[in-house]
Amino acid sequence: HKKFGGDVEKDIPCQYLKFFELDDDKLNNILTGFKKGEISCGETKNALIEKLTELILNHQKKRSEINDDIINLFYAKDKTIYKKIVSP
């Protein structure tokens, strides 16, 4: 990849990064660098690992904060109460 550059349409980590990386500038830098051969396939994999690790840790944190009260509110008929409590 360093000599000829990579194909972002065929590289699986690049495809996943298009979905998970919300920072457009960072994504463009990765994809452009990969196309030019400045960034290796291993580096795109590492960028994807960092992004997925962040996402999973955030999910685990939020999931650990769920308790019976929140579950009961979620299933309550009056959803306005749930939205007021859960919304940031």
Coordinates of C-alpha atoms in Angstrom, one line a residue:
H1 CA 0.0 0.0 0.0
K2 CA 2.8 2.4 0.7
K3 CA 4.1 2.3 -2.9
F4 CA 0.8 2.4 -4.9
G5 CA -1.7 3.5 -2.3
G6 CA -4.8 1.6 -1.1
D7 CA -8.3 1.1 -2.5
V8 CA -10.7 2.6 0.1
E9 CA -13.6 0.9 -1.6
K10 CA -12.1 -2.6 -1.0
D11 CA -10.4 -2.1 2.3
I12 CA -12.8 -3.3 5.1
P13 CA -11.4 -1.1 7.9
C14 CA -12.0 2.0 5.6
Q15 CA -15.5 0.9 5.0
Y16 CA -16.3 0.5 8.7
L17 CA -14.6 3.9 9.4
K18 CA -16.9 5.5 6.9
F19 CA -19.8 4.4 9.1
F20 CA -18.3 4.9 12.6
E21 CA -16.0 7.9 12.3
L22 CA -18.2 11.0 12.7
D23 CA -15.4 13.5 12.4
D24 CA -15.4 14.2 8.7
D25 CA -11.9 15.9 8.7
K26 CA -10.3 12.9 10.5
L27 CA -12.1 10.4 8.2
N28 CA -10.9 12.4 5.1
N29 CA -7.4 12.5 6.4
I30 CA -7.4 8.7 6.9
L31 CA -9.0 7.9 3.6
T32 CA -6.8 10.3 1.6
G33 CA -3.7 9.1 3.3
F34 CA -4.6 5.5 2.6
K35 CA -5.2 6.3 -1.1
K36 CA -1.9 8.0 -1.4
G37 CA 0.0 5.3 0.5
E38 CA 0.9 7.5 3.4
I39 CA -1.2 5.4 5.8
S40 CA -0.9 1.6 5.8
C41 CA -3.7 -0.9 6.2
G42 CA -2.5 -1.6 9.7
E43 CA -2.9 2.0 10.6
T44 CA -6.5 2.1 9.3
K45 CA -7.1 -1.0 11.4
N46 CA -5.7 0.7 14.4
A47 CA -7.9 3.8 13.8
L48 CA -10.9 1.5 13.5
I49 CA -10.0 -0.3 16.7
E50 CA -9.7 3.0 18.6
K51 CA -13.1 4.2 17.3
L52 CA -14.8 0.9 18.1
T53 CA -13.2 0.7 21.6
E54 CA -14.5 4.2 22.4
L55 CA -18.0 3.3 21.2
I56 CA -18.1 0.0 23.1
L57 CA -16.8 1.6 26.3
N58 CA -19.3 4.4 26.1
H59 CA -22.1 1.8 25.5
Q60 CA -20.9 -0.3 28.5
K61 CA -20.9 2.8 30.7
K62 CA -24.4 3.8 29.7
R63 CA -25.7 0.2 30.1
S64 CA -24.2 -0.1 33.6
E65 CA -26.2 3.0 34.6
I66 CA -29.6 1.3 33.8
N67 CA -31.6 0.3 36.8
D68 CA -35.0 -1.1 37.5
D69 CA -36.5 2.4 37.8
I70 CA -35.3 3.4 34.3
I71 CA -36.6 0.1 32.9
N72 CA -40.0 0.7 34.5
L73 CA -40.1 4.3 33.2
F74 CA -39.2 3.0 29.7
Y75 CA -42.1 0.6 29.7
A76 CA -44.5 3.1 31.3
K77 CA -47.6 4.1 29.3
D78 CA -46.8 7.8 29.8
K79 CA -43.6 8.3 27.7
T80 CA -43.3 12.0 28.5
I81 CA -42.0 11.2 32.0
Y82 CA -39.3 8.9 30.6
K83 CA -38.2 11.5 28.1
K84 CA -37.9 14.2 30.7
I85 CA -35.8 12.0 33.0
V86 CA -33.5 10.3 30.4
S87 CA -33.0 13.3 28.1
P88 CA -29.7 15.2 28.7

